[in-house]
Amino acid sequence: MSTLRALVTRAWPRETEERLAHLCKATLRDPDTAMSADEWMDAAAQYDIILPTVSDAIPADFYDAAKGKVRLLANYGVGYNHIDTDAAQAAGITVTNTPGVLTDCTADLAMGLLLAAARRLGEGERELRAGRWDGWRPTHLIGKKVAGATLGIIGFGRIGQAMAQRAHHGFGMKIVFQNRSRVDPDIAARYGAVQLKNVSEVAEVSDFLSLHCPGGEGTRHLIDTDILAAMKPGAILINTARGDVVDEDALFQALDSGPLGGAGLDVYQGEPKLDPRFLKYGNLVLAPHLGSATGATRAAMGHRALDNLEAFLRGETPPDRIV
Ligand code: DGY
């Protein structure tokens, strides 16, 4: 067992905590809350390895303070926009993530949000629970048909393709997509998918628009007033990527004055704080960042982070090294 000291910032699935205990001197932080900036600065001086999550707001001065002490940030999660990878690299800190293991679960949730928003399940459940349901009638809670509709996918990586697979082969949807680089037409053909030039072209033809791009500065407010205005009347936006990808002011405006018909959202700007305006709209299906939240997936994420840690401890390049 290594004598290096590791800090796990949030509670992990028990089996992965047990595996970690055999690898190095690990501190499992308690309580299970987000670390404060002061705790991050203390951690910079105390730990060789830190295993953070998407819920960690790492202060900008952490990296300088951690230089020469912290050697690895092994993120528990695939998205790493909460880590300043340039600053980490400059401080000599290796950064890893957990790609691949949460693809299916995240695509499942995106498809679930799409179906729930299309068929107005949130509105229906609230009506029923409040005792307001007055029985079946031909004009009650009329939704949007999914089969045959066009799904636009922004970001055609692993999760975008898993979404295309479900939507095309499971629900008979037509698929168009945008991706930063050209996607091999043979791969696109697996899902009957067509790559368009840019986000705007995809927005214009889509009945549903689902976001699967990474977060961070490169995609901040990618879905802005112009893109929302380009969407078809009644179109539905799905976001299981990162909150910052959508300009929330523009989203509320598009819900108020069209063309947006609704949205299914799992992520928010500044989460877990939620803009109170979200609660005003009945046609939003809102989930609290549940994309990867199944037992098997959360365990797989922990094991993948530990695979990276083990490789690092052996002096090897971790398999999911980012910098
Ligand atoms: C990730 O891994 O990036 C998710 O958002 C959290 O599961």
mmCIF file of C-alpha atoms and ligand atoms in Angstrom:
data_model
loop_
_atom_site.group_PDB
_atom_site.id
_atom_site.type_symbol
_atom_site.label_atom_id
_atom_site.label_comp_id
_atom_site.label_asym_id
_atom_site.label_seq_id
_atom_site.Cartn_x
_atom_site.Cartn_y
_atom_site.Cartn_z
ATOM 1 C CA MET A 1 0.000 0.000 0.000
ATOM 2 C CA SER A 2 1.277 3.456 -0.932
ATOM 3 C CA THR A 3 2.035 5.970 1.826
ATOM 4 C CA LEU A 4 0.656 8.809 -0.326
ATOM 5 C CA ARG A 5 -2.346 10.602 1.193
ATOM 6 C CA ALA A 6 -5.571 10.833 -0.766
ATOM 7 C CA LEU A 7 -8.742 12.821 -0.116
ATOM 8 C CA VAL A 8 -12.174 11.799 -1.421
ATOM 9 C CA THR A 9 -14.302 14.949 -1.410
ATOM 10 C CA ARG A 10 -17.774 13.284 -1.398
ATOM 11 C CA ALA A 11 -19.183 9.960 -0.186
ATOM 12 C CA TRP A 12 -18.642 7.220 -2.807
ATOM 13 C CA PRO A 13 -20.321 3.822 -3.271
ATOM 14 C CA ARG A 14 -19.095 1.669 -0.358
ATOM 15 C CA GLU A 15 -17.308 -0.976 -2.473
ATOM 16 C CA THR A 16 -15.167 1.657 -4.180
ATOM 17 C CA GLU A 17 -14.315 3.307 -0.852
ATOM 18 C CA GLU A 18 -13.182 -0.126 0.370
ATOM 19 C CA ARG A 19 -10.994 -0.630 -2.692
ATOM 20 C CA LEU A 20 -9.417 2.798 -2.175
ATOM 21 C CA ALA A 21 -8.590 1.955 1.447
ATOM 22 C CA HIS A 22 -6.287 -0.833 0.152
ATOM 23 C CA LEU A 23 -4.444 1.436 -2.276
ATOM 24 C CA CYS A 24 -3.180 4.351 -0.158
ATOM 25 C CA LYS A 25 -3.816 6.369 3.016
ATOM 26 C CA ALA A 26 -7.272 7.662 2.185
ATOM 27 C CA THR A 27 -9.398 10.243 3.970
ATOM 28 C CA LEU A 28 -13.100 9.893 3.244
ATOM 29 C CA ARG A 29 -14.439 13.349 3.899
ATOM 30 C CA ASP A 30 -17.473 13.623 6.163
ATOM 31 C CA PRO A 31 -19.983 15.356 5.940
ATOM 32 C CA ASP A 32 -21.104 14.687 2.369
ATOM 33 C CA THR A 33 -21.257 18.368 1.346
ATOM 34 C CA ALA A 34 -19.399 20.492 -1.195
ATOM 35 C CA MET A 35 -15.935 21.559 0.040
ATOM 36 C CA SER A 36 -15.525 25.225 0.949
ATOM 37 C CA ALA A 37 -12.732 27.330 -0.599
ATOM 38 C CA ASP A 38 -10.893 27.222 2.768
ATOM 39 C CA GLU A 39 -11.054 23.416 2.816
ATOM 40 C CA TRP A 40 -9.629 23.339 -0.698
ATOM 41 C CA MET A 41 -6.728 25.536 0.360
ATOM 42 C CA ASP A 42 -6.069 23.279 3.380
ATOM 43 C CA ALA A 43 -6.239 20.221 1.126
ATOM 44 C CA ALA A 44 -3.607 21.792 -1.148
ATOM 45 C CA ALA A 45 -1.101 21.569 1.689
ATOM 46 C CA GLN A 46 -2.078 18.141 3.037
ATOM 47 C CA TYR A 47 -2.843 15.681 0.249
ATOM 48 C CA ASP A 48 -0.868 14.112 -2.583
ATOM 49 C CA ILE A 49 -4.005 12.965 -4.386
ATOM 50 C CA ILE A 50 -7.522 14.440 -4.462
ATOM 51 C CA LEU A 51 -10.558 12.692 -5.950
ATOM 52 C CA PRO A 52 -13.118 15.461 -6.666
ATOM 53 C CA THR A 53 -16.517 15.457 -8.363
ATOM 54 C CA VAL A 54 -18.495 17.848 -10.565
ATOM 55 C CA SER A 55 -19.938 19.425 -7.396
ATOM 56 C CA ASP A 56 -16.526 20.777 -6.355
ATOM 57 C CA ALA A 57 -15.908 24.479 -6.965
ATOM 58 C CA ILE A 58 -12.111 24.497 -6.895
ATOM 59 C CA PRO A 59 -10.806 28.001 -6.076
ATOM 60 C CA ALA A 60 -8.476 29.574 -8.651
ATOM 61 C CA ASP A 61 -5.620 29.924 -6.139
ATOM 62 C CA PHE A 62 -5.735 26.225 -5.227
ATOM 63 C CA TYR A 63 -3.424 25.220 -8.078
ATOM 64 C CA ASP A 64 -0.539 27.515 -7.082
ATOM 65 C CA ALA A 65 -0.941 26.521 -3.462
ATOM 66 C CA ALA A 66 -0.963 22.811 -4.421
ATOM 67 C CA LYS A 67 2.196 23.032 -6.542
ATOM 68 C CA GLY A 68 4.798 20.553 -5.334
ATOM 69 C CA LYS A 69 2.301 18.771 -3.023
ATOM 70 C CA VAL A 70 -0.803 17.595 -4.911
ATOM 71 C CA ARG A 71 0.216 15.287 -7.751
ATOM 72 C CA LEU A 72 -3.085 13.874 -9.001
ATOM 73 C CA LEU A 73 -6.670 15.089 -9.366
ATOM 74 C CA ALA A 74 -8.549 11.882 -10.223
ATOM 75 C CA ASN A 75 -12.023 13.162 -11.062
ATOM 76 C CA TYR A 76 -15.026 10.974 -10.270
ATOM 77 C CA GLY A 77 -16.997 11.777 -13.452
ATOM 78 C CA VAL A 78 -16.467 12.296 -17.147
ATOM 79 C CA GLY A 79 -17.008 16.091 -17.350
ATOM 80 C CA TYR A 80 -14.091 18.081 -15.951
ATOM 81 C CA ASN A 81 -15.002 21.696 -16.657
ATOM 82 C CA HIS A 82 -14.807 22.341 -12.876
ATOM 83 C CA ILE A 83 -11.045 21.707 -13.080
ATOM 84 C CA ASP A 84 -8.711 24.320 -14.573
ATOM 85 C CA THR A 85 -6.592 21.885 -16.578
ATOM 86 C CA ASP A 86 -4.124 24.583 -17.728
ATOM 87 C CA ALA A 87 -3.490 25.669 -14.147
ATOM 88 C CA ALA A 88 -3.213 22.026 -13.059
ATOM 89 C CA GLN A 89 -0.696 21.296 -15.790
ATOM 90 C CA ALA A 90 1.326 24.396 -14.875
ATOM 91 C CA ALA A 91 1.371 23.189 -11.257
ATOM 92 C CA GLY A 92 2.532 19.703 -12.342
ATOM 93 C CA ILE A 93 -0.758 18.052 -11.337
ATOM 94 C CA THR A 94 -2.024 15.119 -13.419
ATOM 95 C CA VAL A 95 -5.782 15.204 -14.113
ATOM 96 C CA THR A 96 -7.903 12.157 -15.024
ATOM 97 C CA ASN A 97 -11.628 11.510 -15.590
ATOM 98 C CA THR A 98 -13.976 8.500 -16.032
ATOM 99 C CA PRO A 99 -15.147 8.316 -19.661
ATOM 100 C CA GLY A 100 -17.307 5.556 -21.121
ATOM 101 C CA VAL A 101 -18.843 4.146 -17.961
ATOM 102 C CA LEU A 102 -21.777 6.563 -17.719
ATOM 103 C CA THR A 103 -22.697 6.730 -21.399
ATOM 104 C CA ASP A 104 -25.784 4.505 -21.320
ATOM 105 C CA CYS A 105 -27.239 5.915 -18.116
ATOM 106 C CA THR A 106 -26.868 9.503 -19.262
ATOM 107 C CA ALA A 107 -28.458 8.730 -22.647
ATOM 108 C CA ASP A 108 -31.272 6.872 -20.840
ATOM 109 C CA LEU A 109 -31.994 9.944 -18.737
ATOM 110 C CA ALA A 110 -31.894 12.252 -21.778
ATOM 111 C CA MET A 111 -34.386 9.972 -23.552
ATOM 112 C CA GLY A 112 -36.515 9.896 -20.398
ATOM 113 C CA LEU A 113 -36.575 13.696 -20.216
ATOM 114 C CA LEU A 114 -37.428 13.871 -23.924
ATOM 115 C CA LEU A 115 -40.377 11.510 -23.498
ATOM 116 C CA ALA A 116 -41.550 13.172 -20.280
ATOM 117 C CA ALA A 117 -41.420 16.660 -21.805
ATOM 118 C CA ALA A 118 -43.019 15.518 -25.085
ATOM 119 C CA ARG A 119 -45.892 13.771 -23.317
ATOM 120 C CA ARG A 120 -46.289 16.331 -20.507
ATOM 121 C CA LEU A 121 -45.758 13.745 -17.770
ATOM 122 C CA GLY A 122 -44.672 16.299 -15.163
ATOM 123 C CA GLU A 123 -47.780 18.393 -15.688
ATOM 124 C CA GLY A 124 -49.983 15.293 -15.590
ATOM 125 C CA GLU A 125 -48.457 13.966 -12.395
ATOM 126 C CA ARG A 126 -48.750 17.329 -10.645
ATOM 127 C CA GLU A 127 -52.393 17.600 -11.715
ATOM 128 C CA LEU A 128 -53.164 14.103 -10.441
ATOM 129 C CA ARG A 129 -51.340 14.536 -7.113
ATOM 130 C CA ALA A 130 -53.171 17.821 -6.513
ATOM 131 C CA GLY A 131 -56.522 16.091 -7.021
ATOM 132 C CA ARG A 132 -57.235 18.256 -10.077
ATOM 133 C CA TRP A 133 -57.749 15.419 -12.625
ATOM 134 C CA ASP A 134 -61.310 15.496 -13.905
ATOM 135 C CA GLY A 135 -61.107 12.433 -16.163
ATOM 136 C CA TRP A 136 -60.265 11.479 -19.738
ATOM 137 C CA ARG A 137 -61.195 13.916 -22.486
ATOM 138 C CA PRO A 138 -60.019 14.271 -26.094
ATOM 139 C CA THR A 139 -58.266 17.608 -25.517
ATOM 140 C CA HIS A 140 -56.585 16.866 -22.194
ATOM 141 C CA LEU A 141 -52.775 17.448 -21.875
ATOM 142 C CA ILE A 142 -52.041 16.989 -25.543
ATOM 143 C CA GLY A 143 -48.356 16.368 -26.152
ATOM 144 C CA LYS A 144 -45.990 15.960 -29.056
ATOM 145 C CA LYS A 145 -45.572 12.722 -31.041
ATOM 146 C CA VAL A 146 -42.055 11.321 -30.808
ATOM 147 C CA ALA A 147 -42.066 8.634 -33.548
ATOM 148 C CA GLY A 148 -41.095 10.183 -36.871
ATOM 149 C CA ALA A 149 -40.021 13.482 -35.273
ATOM 150 C CA THR A 150 -36.551 14.924 -35.886
ATOM 151 C CA LEU A 151 -34.041 14.879 -33.051
ATOM 152 C CA GLY A 152 -31.117 17.299 -33.293
ATOM 153 C CA ILE A 153 -28.071 16.252 -31.312
ATOM 154 C CA ILE A 154 -25.368 18.753 -30.354
ATOM 155 C CA GLY A 155 -22.137 16.846 -29.730
ATOM 156 C CA PHE A 156 -21.877 13.407 -31.333
ATOM 157 C CA GLY A 157 -19.436 11.714 -28.960
ATOM 158 C CA ARG A 158 -20.189 8.613 -26.924
ATOM 159 C CA ILE A 159 -23.299 9.977 -25.185
ATOM 160 C CA GLY A 160 -24.627 11.762 -28.282
ATOM 161 C CA GLN A 161 -24.357 8.503 -30.239
ATOM 162 C CA ALA A 162 -26.003 6.504 -27.444
ATOM 163 C CA MET A 163 -28.875 9.004 -27.555
ATOM 164 C CA ALA A 164 -29.090 8.620 -31.352
ATOM 165 C CA GLN A 165 -29.166 4.834 -30.957
ATOM 166 C CA ARG A 166 -32.115 4.997 -28.557
ATOM 167 C CA ALA A 167 -34.009 7.661 -30.467
ATOM 168 C CA HIS A 168 -33.552 6.164 -33.940
ATOM 169 C CA HIS A 169 -33.696 2.424 -33.338
ATOM 170 C CA GLY A 170 -36.002 2.508 -30.309
ATOM 171 C CA PHE A 171 -38.367 5.365 -31.130
ATOM 172 C CA GLY A 172 -38.202 5.772 -34.899
ATOM 173 C CA MET A 173 -36.824 9.322 -34.807
ATOM 174 C CA LYS A 174 -34.857 10.987 -37.590
ATOM 175 C CA ILE A 175 -31.447 12.188 -36.439
ATOM 176 C CA VAL A 176 -29.432 15.259 -37.435
ATOM 177 C CA PHE A 177 -26.406 16.411 -35.488
ATOM 178 C CA GLN A 178 -23.619 18.915 -35.061
ATOM 179 C CA ASN A 179 -20.147 17.996 -33.908
ATOM 180 C CA ARG A 180 -16.951 20.042 -33.596
ATOM 181 C CA SER A 181 -15.123 17.698 -35.977
ATOM 182 C CA ARG A 182 -16.328 15.672 -38.944
ATOM 183 C CA VAL A 183 -17.841 12.336 -37.923
ATOM 184 C CA ASP A 184 -17.093 9.270 -40.070
ATOM 185 C CA PRO A 185 -20.225 8.840 -42.262
ATOM 186 C CA ASP A 186 -20.158 5.083 -41.520
ATOM 187 C CA ILE A 187 -20.608 5.858 -37.819
ATOM 188 C CA ALA A 188 -23.402 8.369 -38.548
ATOM 189 C CA ALA A 189 -25.067 5.795 -40.828
ATOM 190 C CA ARG A 190 -25.468 3.380 -37.878
ATOM 191 C CA TYR A 191 -28.115 5.760 -36.549
ATOM 192 C CA GLY A 192 -29.418 7.010 -39.891
ATOM 193 C CA ALA A 193 -27.900 10.328 -38.800
ATOM 194 C CA VAL A 194 -26.907 13.318 -40.921
ATOM 195 C CA GLN A 195 -24.189 15.765 -39.862
ATOM 196 C CA LEU A 196 -25.106 19.407 -40.463
ATOM 197 C CA LYS A 197 -22.760 22.387 -40.667
ATOM 198 C CA ASN A 198 -23.545 24.146 -37.407
ATOM 199 C CA VAL A 199 -25.806 24.341 -34.349
ATOM 200 C CA SER A 200 -28.116 26.828 -36.020
ATOM 201 C CA GLU A 201 -28.835 24.489 -38.964
ATOM 202 C CA VAL A 202 -29.613 21.670 -36.534
ATOM 203 C CA ALA A 203 -31.890 23.916 -34.433
ATOM 204 C CA GLU A 204 -33.859 25.015 -37.503
ATOM 205 C CA VAL A 205 -34.952 21.503 -38.490
ATOM 206 C CA SER A 206 -35.318 19.778 -35.122
ATOM 207 C CA ASP A 207 -38.486 19.009 -33.179
ATOM 208 C CA PHE A 208 -36.274 18.073 -30.207
ATOM 209 C CA LEU A 209 -32.764 19.390 -29.546
ATOM 210 C CA SER A 210 -30.587 17.391 -27.145
ATOM 211 C CA LEU A 211 -27.235 18.662 -25.840
ATOM 212 C CA HIS A 212 -24.329 16.237 -25.447
ATOM 213 C CA CYS A 213 -21.299 18.502 -25.802
ATOM 214 C CA PRO A 214 -18.691 19.078 -23.086
ATOM 215 C CA GLY A 215 -19.031 22.069 -20.747
ATOM 216 C CA GLY A 216 -16.464 24.816 -20.258
ATOM 217 C CA GLU A 217 -15.578 28.093 -21.943
ATOM 218 C CA GLY A 218 -15.761 26.630 -25.473
ATOM 219 C CA THR A 219 -19.476 25.847 -25.172
ATOM 220 C CA ARG A 220 -20.637 28.489 -22.667
ATOM 221 C CA HIS A 221 -24.025 29.842 -23.830
ATOM 222 C CA LEU A 222 -23.794 27.895 -27.079
ATOM 223 C CA ILE A 223 -27.588 27.806 -26.890
ATOM 224 C CA ASP A 224 -28.287 31.533 -26.873
ATOM 225 C CA THR A 225 -31.068 33.883 -28.021
ATOM 226 C CA ASP A 226 -30.256 33.353 -31.715
ATOM 227 C CA ILE A 227 -30.227 29.555 -31.544
ATOM 228 C CA LEU A 228 -33.425 29.465 -29.498
ATOM 229 C CA ALA A 229 -35.074 31.848 -31.956
ATOM 230 C CA ALA A 230 -34.047 29.547 -34.824
ATOM 231 C CA MET A 231 -35.861 26.568 -33.291
ATOM 232 C CA LYS A 232 -39.131 25.296 -34.716
ATOM 233 C CA PRO A 233 -42.331 26.472 -33.003
ATOM 234 C CA GLY A 234 -43.101 24.081 -30.147
ATOM 235 C CA ALA A 235 -39.648 22.447 -30.224
ATOM 236 C CA ILE A 236 -38.317 20.933 -27.007
ATOM 237 C CA LEU A 237 -34.810 21.384 -25.582
ATOM 238 C CA ILE A 238 -33.108 18.596 -23.602
ATOM 239 C CA ASN A 239 -29.975 19.297 -21.556
ATOM 240 C CA THR A 240 -28.078 16.562 -19.729
ATOM 241 C CA ALA A 241 -24.665 18.084 -20.552
ATOM 242 C CA ARG A 242 -23.785 21.167 -18.491
ATOM 243 C CA GLY A 243 -25.944 24.075 -17.318
ATOM 244 C CA ASP A 244 -23.605 26.719 -18.724
ATOM 245 C CA VAL A 245 -24.195 25.486 -22.286
ATOM 246 C CA VAL A 246 -27.610 27.188 -22.173
ATOM 247 C CA ASP A 247 -28.086 30.930 -21.619
ATOM 248 C CA GLU A 248 -30.864 30.684 -19.030
ATOM 249 C CA ASP A 249 -32.113 34.262 -19.565
ATOM 250 C CA ALA A 250 -32.513 33.461 -23.255
ATOM 251 C CA LEU A 251 -34.256 30.195 -22.347
ATOM 252 C CA PHE A 252 -36.862 31.969 -20.204
ATOM 253 C CA GLN A 253 -37.402 34.518 -22.957
ATOM 254 C CA ALA A 254 -37.930 31.738 -25.523
ATOM 255 C CA LEU A 255 -40.434 30.073 -23.176
ATOM 256 C CA ASP A 256 -42.283 33.365 -22.668
ATOM 257 C CA SER A 257 -42.497 34.549 -26.233
ATOM 258 C CA GLY A 258 -41.792 31.437 -28.296
ATOM 259 C CA PRO A 259 -40.744 29.385 -30.111
ATOM 260 C CA LEU A 260 -39.825 26.922 -27.351
ATOM 261 C CA GLY A 261 -42.566 24.411 -26.451
ATOM 262 C CA GLY A 262 -40.833 23.082 -23.352
ATOM 263 C CA ALA A 263 -37.625 21.579 -22.013
ATOM 264 C CA GLY A 264 -36.274 18.611 -20.092
ATOM 265 C CA LEU A 265 -33.323 19.667 -17.959
ATOM 266 C CA ASP A 266 -30.888 17.820 -15.696
ATOM 267 C CA VAL A 267 -28.240 20.532 -15.295
ATOM 268 C CA TYR A 268 -28.293 24.244 -14.443
ATOM 269 C CA GLN A 269 -26.039 27.271 -14.332
ATOM 270 C CA GLY A 270 -24.664 27.648 -10.794
ATOM 271 C CA GLU A 271 -26.265 24.390 -9.611
ATOM 272 C CA PRO A 272 -27.380 23.317 -7.054
ATOM 273 C CA LYS A 273 -28.822 26.851 -6.823
ATOM 274 C CA LEU A 274 -31.790 26.972 -9.148
ATOM 275 C CA ASP A 275 -33.045 30.194 -10.704
ATOM 276 C CA PRO A 276 -36.565 30.520 -9.186
ATOM 277 C CA ARG A 277 -37.929 31.317 -12.649
ATOM 278 C CA PHE A 278 -37.632 27.596 -13.527
ATOM 279 C CA LEU A 279 -40.481 26.817 -11.148
ATOM 280 C CA LYS A 280 -42.823 29.158 -12.981
ATOM 281 C CA TYR A 281 -43.129 27.040 -16.140
ATOM 282 C CA GLY A 282 -45.349 23.948 -16.203
ATOM 283 C CA ASN A 283 -43.797 22.789 -19.485
ATOM 284 C CA LEU A 284 -40.365 22.154 -17.964
ATOM 285 C CA VAL A 285 -39.364 18.719 -16.693
ATOM 286 C CA LEU A 286 -36.645 19.331 -14.106
ATOM 287 C CA ALA A 287 -34.247 16.720 -12.700
ATOM 288 C CA PRO A 288 -31.449 17.301 -10.139
ATOM 289 C CA HIS A 289 -28.346 16.193 -12.146
ATOM 290 C CA LEU A 290 -29.255 12.494 -12.210
ATOM 291 C CA GLY A 291 -27.629 11.507 -15.536
ATOM 292 C CA SER A 292 -25.263 8.925 -14.065
ATOM 293 C CA ALA A 293 -27.324 8.104 -10.976
ATOM 294 C CA THR A 294 -27.668 4.316 -11.014
ATOM 295 C CA GLY A 295 -25.918 1.996 -8.573
ATOM 296 C CA ALA A 296 -23.957 0.131 -11.239
ATOM 297 C CA THR A 297 -22.823 3.312 -12.959
ATOM 298 C CA ARG A 298 -21.775 5.151 -9.821
ATOM 299 C CA ALA A 299 -19.731 2.091 -8.791
ATOM 300 C CA ALA A 300 -18.177 1.900 -12.269
ATOM 301 C CA MET A 301 -17.242 5.594 -12.046
ATOM 302 C CA GLY A 302 -15.472 4.968 -8.730
ATOM 303 C CA HIS A 303 -13.628 1.931 -10.101
ATOM 304 C CA ARG A 304 -12.573 3.876 -13.181
ATOM 305 C CA ALA A 305 -11.207 6.728 -11.025
ATOM 306 C CA LEU A 306 -9.328 4.109 -8.968
ATOM 307 C CA ASP A 307 -7.937 2.427 -12.109
ATOM 308 C CA ASN A 308 -6.404 5.808 -12.904
ATOM 309 C CA LEU A 309 -5.143 6.186 -9.341
ATOM 310 C CA GLU A 310 -3.588 2.704 -9.344
ATOM 311 C CA ALA A 311 -1.805 3.332 -12.629
ATOM 312 C CA PHE A 312 -0.505 6.625 -11.222
ATOM 313 C CA LEU A 313 0.757 4.881 -8.064
ATOM 314 C CA ARG A 314 2.578 2.325 -10.248
ATOM 315 C CA GLY A 315 4.344 5.199 -12.000
ATOM 316 C CA GLU A 316 2.418 4.613 -15.248
ATOM 317 C CA THR A 317 0.427 7.081 -17.339
ATOM 318 C CA PRO A 318 -3.187 6.771 -16.113
ATOM 319 C CA PRO A 319 -5.492 5.443 -18.862
ATOM 320 C CA ASP A 320 -7.790 8.492 -18.737
ATOM 321 C CA ARG A 321 -5.147 11.181 -18.357
ATOM 322 C CA ILE A 322 -6.332 14.612 -19.526
ATOM 323 C CA VAL A 323 -3.152 16.558 -18.648
HETATM 324 C C1 DGY B 1 -20.206 13.723 -15.174
HETATM 325 O O1 DGY B 1 -19.639 12.656 -14.925
HETATM 326 O O2 DGY B 1 -19.656 14.604 -15.807
HETATM 327 C C2 DGY B 1 -21.616 13.897 -14.715
HETATM 328 O O3 DGY B 1 -22.122 15.135 -14.943
HETATM 329 C C3 DGY B 1 -21.761 13.509 -13.261
HETATM 330 O O4 DGY B 1 -22.020 12.170 -13.324
#
